[in-house]
PDB file of C-alpha atoms and ligand atoms in Angstrom:
ATOM      1  CA  UNK A   1      18.120  17.827  -7.559  1.00 80.00           C
ATOM      2  CA  UNK A   2      15.326  17.181 -10.045  1.00 94.00           C
ATOM      3  CA  UNK A   3      12.706  14.655  -9.012  1.00 96.00           C
ATOM      4  CA  UNK A   4      13.543  12.539 -12.068  1.00 97.00           C
ATOM      5  CA  UNK A   5      17.212  12.459 -11.052  1.00 98.00           C
ATOM      6  CA  UNK A   6      16.338  11.519  -7.492  1.00 98.00           C
ATOM      7  CA  UNK A   7      14.222   8.685  -8.876  1.00 98.00           C
ATOM      8  CA  UNK A   8      17.071   7.440 -11.073  1.00 98.00           C
ATOM      9  CA  UNK A   9      19.456   7.483  -8.141  1.00 98.00           C
ATOM     10  CA  UNK A  10      17.028   5.499  -5.973  1.00 98.00           C
ATOM     11  CA  UNK A  11      16.396   3.061  -8.815  1.00 98.00           C
ATOM     12  CA  UNK A  12      20.129   2.453  -9.274  1.00 98.00           C
ATOM     13  CA  UNK A  13      20.580   1.851  -5.564  1.00 98.00           C
ATOM     14  CA  UNK A  14      17.659  -0.575  -5.424  1.00 98.00           C
ATOM     15  CA  UNK A  15      18.765  -2.398  -8.597  1.00 98.00           C
ATOM     16  CA  UNK A  16      22.069  -3.011  -6.863  1.00 98.00           C
ATOM     17  CA  UNK A  17      20.187  -4.249  -3.813  1.00 98.00           C
ATOM     18  CA  UNK A  18      18.134  -6.636  -5.927  1.00 97.00           C
ATOM     19  CA  UNK A  19      21.298  -8.104  -7.472  1.00 96.00           C
ATOM     20  CA  UNK A  20      22.702  -8.860  -4.046  1.00 96.00           C
ATOM     21  CA  UNK A  21      19.466 -10.055  -2.486  1.00 96.00           C
ATOM     22  CA  UNK A  22      17.263 -13.114  -2.940  1.00 96.00           C
ATOM     23  CA  UNK A  23      14.477 -10.798  -4.212  1.00 97.00           C
ATOM     24  CA  UNK A  24      13.523  -9.125  -7.445  1.00 97.00           C
ATOM     25  CA  UNK A  25      11.363  -6.231  -8.506  1.00 98.00           C
ATOM     26  CA  UNK A  26       7.659  -6.846  -8.893  1.00 98.00           C
ATOM     27  CA  UNK A  27       7.152  -8.005 -12.505  1.00 97.00           C
ATOM     28  CA  UNK A  28       4.362  -5.390 -12.703  1.00 98.00           C
ATOM     29  CA  UNK A  29       6.542  -2.585 -14.089  1.00 98.00           C
ATOM     30  CA  UNK A  30       3.857   0.078 -13.724  1.00 98.00           C
ATOM     31  CA  UNK A  31       3.582  -0.672 -10.048  1.00 98.00           C
ATOM     32  CA  UNK A  32       7.371  -0.468  -9.672  1.00 98.00           C
ATOM     33  CA  UNK A  33       7.396   2.931 -11.396  1.00 98.00           C
ATOM     34  CA  UNK A  34       4.621   4.200  -9.116  1.00 98.00           C
ATOM     35  CA  UNK A  35       6.488   3.135  -6.002  1.00 98.00           C
ATOM     36  CA  UNK A  36       9.760   4.617  -7.279  1.00 98.00           C
ATOM     37  CA  UNK A  37       7.914   7.899  -7.886  1.00 98.00           C
ATOM     38  CA  UNK A  38       6.593   7.758  -4.337  1.00 98.00           C
ATOM     39  CA  UNK A  39      10.059   7.070  -2.931  1.00 98.00           C
ATOM     40  CA  UNK A  40      11.548   9.944  -4.950  1.00 98.00           C
ATOM     41  CA  UNK A  41       8.873  12.354  -3.706  1.00 98.00           C
ATOM     42  CA  UNK A  42       9.544  11.380  -0.134  1.00 98.00           C
ATOM     43  CA  UNK A  43      13.271  11.823  -0.581  1.00 98.00           C
ATOM     44  CA  UNK A  44      12.705  15.236  -2.159  1.00 97.00           C
ATOM     45  CA  UNK A  45      10.367  16.342   0.609  1.00 97.00           C
ATOM     46  CA  UNK A  46      11.784  14.616   3.679  1.00 96.00           C
ATOM     47  CA  UNK A  47      15.409  13.917   2.716  1.00 97.00           C
ATOM     48  CA  UNK A  48      15.178  10.123   2.769  1.00 98.00           C
ATOM     49  CA  UNK A  49      13.517   7.496   0.567  1.00 98.00           C
ATOM     50  CA  UNK A  50      10.916   6.494   3.123  1.00 98.00           C
ATOM     51  CA  UNK A  51       8.448   3.805   2.103  1.00 98.00           C
ATOM     52  CA  UNK A  52       5.499   5.476   0.375  1.00 98.00           C
ATOM     53  CA  UNK A  53       3.192   2.948   2.059  1.00 97.00           C
ATOM     54  CA  UNK A  54       4.189   3.777   5.608  1.00 97.00           C
ATOM     55  CA  UNK A  55       3.807   6.884   7.702  1.00 96.00           C
ATOM     56  CA  UNK A  56       7.052   8.412   8.984  1.00 97.00           C
ATOM     57  CA  UNK A  57       6.869   9.189  12.696  1.00 97.00           C
ATOM     58  CA  UNK A  58       9.078  12.262  12.469  1.00 94.00           C
ATOM     59  CA  UNK A  59      11.691  10.586  14.700  1.00 97.00           C
ATOM     60  CA  UNK A  60      14.758  10.204  12.472  1.00 96.00           C
ATOM     61  CA  UNK A  61      16.176   7.210  14.302  1.00 97.00           C
ATOM     62  CA  UNK A  62      12.866   5.384  14.287  1.00 98.00           C
ATOM     63  CA  UNK A  63      12.184   6.284  10.657  1.00 98.00           C
ATOM     64  CA  UNK A  64      15.499   4.763   9.507  1.00 98.00           C
ATOM     65  CA  UNK A  65      13.591   1.470   9.646  1.00 98.00           C
ATOM     66  CA  UNK A  66      11.302   2.561   6.830  1.00 98.00           C
ATOM     67  CA  UNK A  67      13.951   3.766   4.385  1.00 98.00           C
ATOM     68  CA  UNK A  68      13.578   1.465   1.375  1.00 98.00           C
ATOM     69  CA  UNK A  69      14.476  -1.402   1.533  1.00 98.00           C
ATOM     70  CA  UNK A  70      12.821  -1.211   4.941  1.00 98.00           C
ATOM     71  CA  UNK A  71      13.463  -3.321   8.023  1.00 98.00           C
ATOM     72  CA  UNK A  72      10.237  -5.253   7.416  1.00 98.00           C
ATOM     73  CA  UNK A  73      10.423  -6.406   3.807  1.00 98.00           C
ATOM     74  CA  UNK A  74      12.265  -9.675   4.440  1.00 98.00           C
ATOM     75  CA  UNK A  75       9.644 -10.833   6.894  1.00 98.00           C
ATOM     76  CA  UNK A  76       6.814  -9.698   4.633  1.00 98.00           C
ATOM     77  CA  UNK A  77       8.248 -11.444   1.587  1.00 97.00           C
ATOM     78  CA  UNK A  78       8.820 -14.619   3.626  1.00 97.00           C
ATOM     79  CA  UNK A  79       5.172 -14.511   4.721  1.00 97.00           C
ATOM     80  CA  UNK A  80       3.316 -13.111   1.705  1.00 96.00           C
ATOM     81  CA  UNK A  81       5.825 -13.360  -1.154  1.00 97.00           C
ATOM     82  CA  UNK A  82       5.765  -9.571  -1.546  1.00 98.00           C
ATOM     83  CA  UNK A  83       6.663  -6.506   0.534  1.00 98.00           C
ATOM     84  CA  UNK A  84       3.883  -4.319   1.917  1.00 98.00           C
ATOM     85  CA  UNK A  85       4.171  -1.751  -0.839  1.00 98.00           C
ATOM     86  CA  UNK A  86       4.647  -4.337  -3.592  1.00 98.00           C
ATOM     87  CA  UNK A  87       8.078  -3.250  -4.797  1.00 98.00           C
ATOM     88  CA  UNK A  88       9.965  -6.472  -4.095  1.00 98.00           C
ATOM     89  CA  UNK A  89       8.834 -10.037  -4.524  1.00 98.00           C
ATOM     90  CA  UNK A  90      10.435 -13.357  -3.752  1.00 96.00           C
ATOM     91  CA  UNK A  91      12.284 -15.077  -6.594  1.00 84.00           C
ATOM     92  CA  UNK A  92       9.772 -17.906  -6.734  1.00 69.00           C
ATOM     93  CA  UNK A  93       6.795 -15.617  -7.236  1.00 51.00           C
TER      94      UNK A  93
HETATM   95  S1  SF4 B   1       7.577  -2.090   1.982  1.00 79.37           S
HETATM   96 FE1  SF4 B   1       8.706  -2.458   0.110  1.00 79.37          FE
HETATM   97  S2  SF4 B   1       8.683  -0.503  -0.955  1.00 79.37           S
HETATM   98 FE2  SF4 B   1       8.185  -0.098   1.168  1.00 79.37          FE
HETATM   99  S3  SF4 B   1      10.172   0.370   2.082  1.00 79.37           S
HETATM  100 FE3  SF4 B   1       9.752  -1.778   2.420  1.00 79.37          FE
HETATM  101  S4  SF4 B   1      10.834  -2.742   0.753  1.00 79.37           S
HETATM  102 FE4  SF4 B   1      10.594  -0.615   0.166  1.00 79.37          FE
END
């Protein structure tokens, strides 16, 4: 699959997530595009949309935690209003 197509697929999936979650995309659209590019590259190379801001361990089970939206974003948004990578922000931000 083309990188651009992979990106679109990830974007659609995450847009759906945003609709069902208490979060939204970072209003900085450039930043969102950069992160989506990073996620698409990781999916193309490694098979899964691992967070571009985290280092996969190589252990598939362990790395499931860093497939976007990762296991850590809720806690990060609760604490800082934004996930580590800056893709999602809290609604009040
Ligand atoms: S830190 Fe943000 S961009 Fe990275 S995987 Fe978690 S939710 Fe996605």
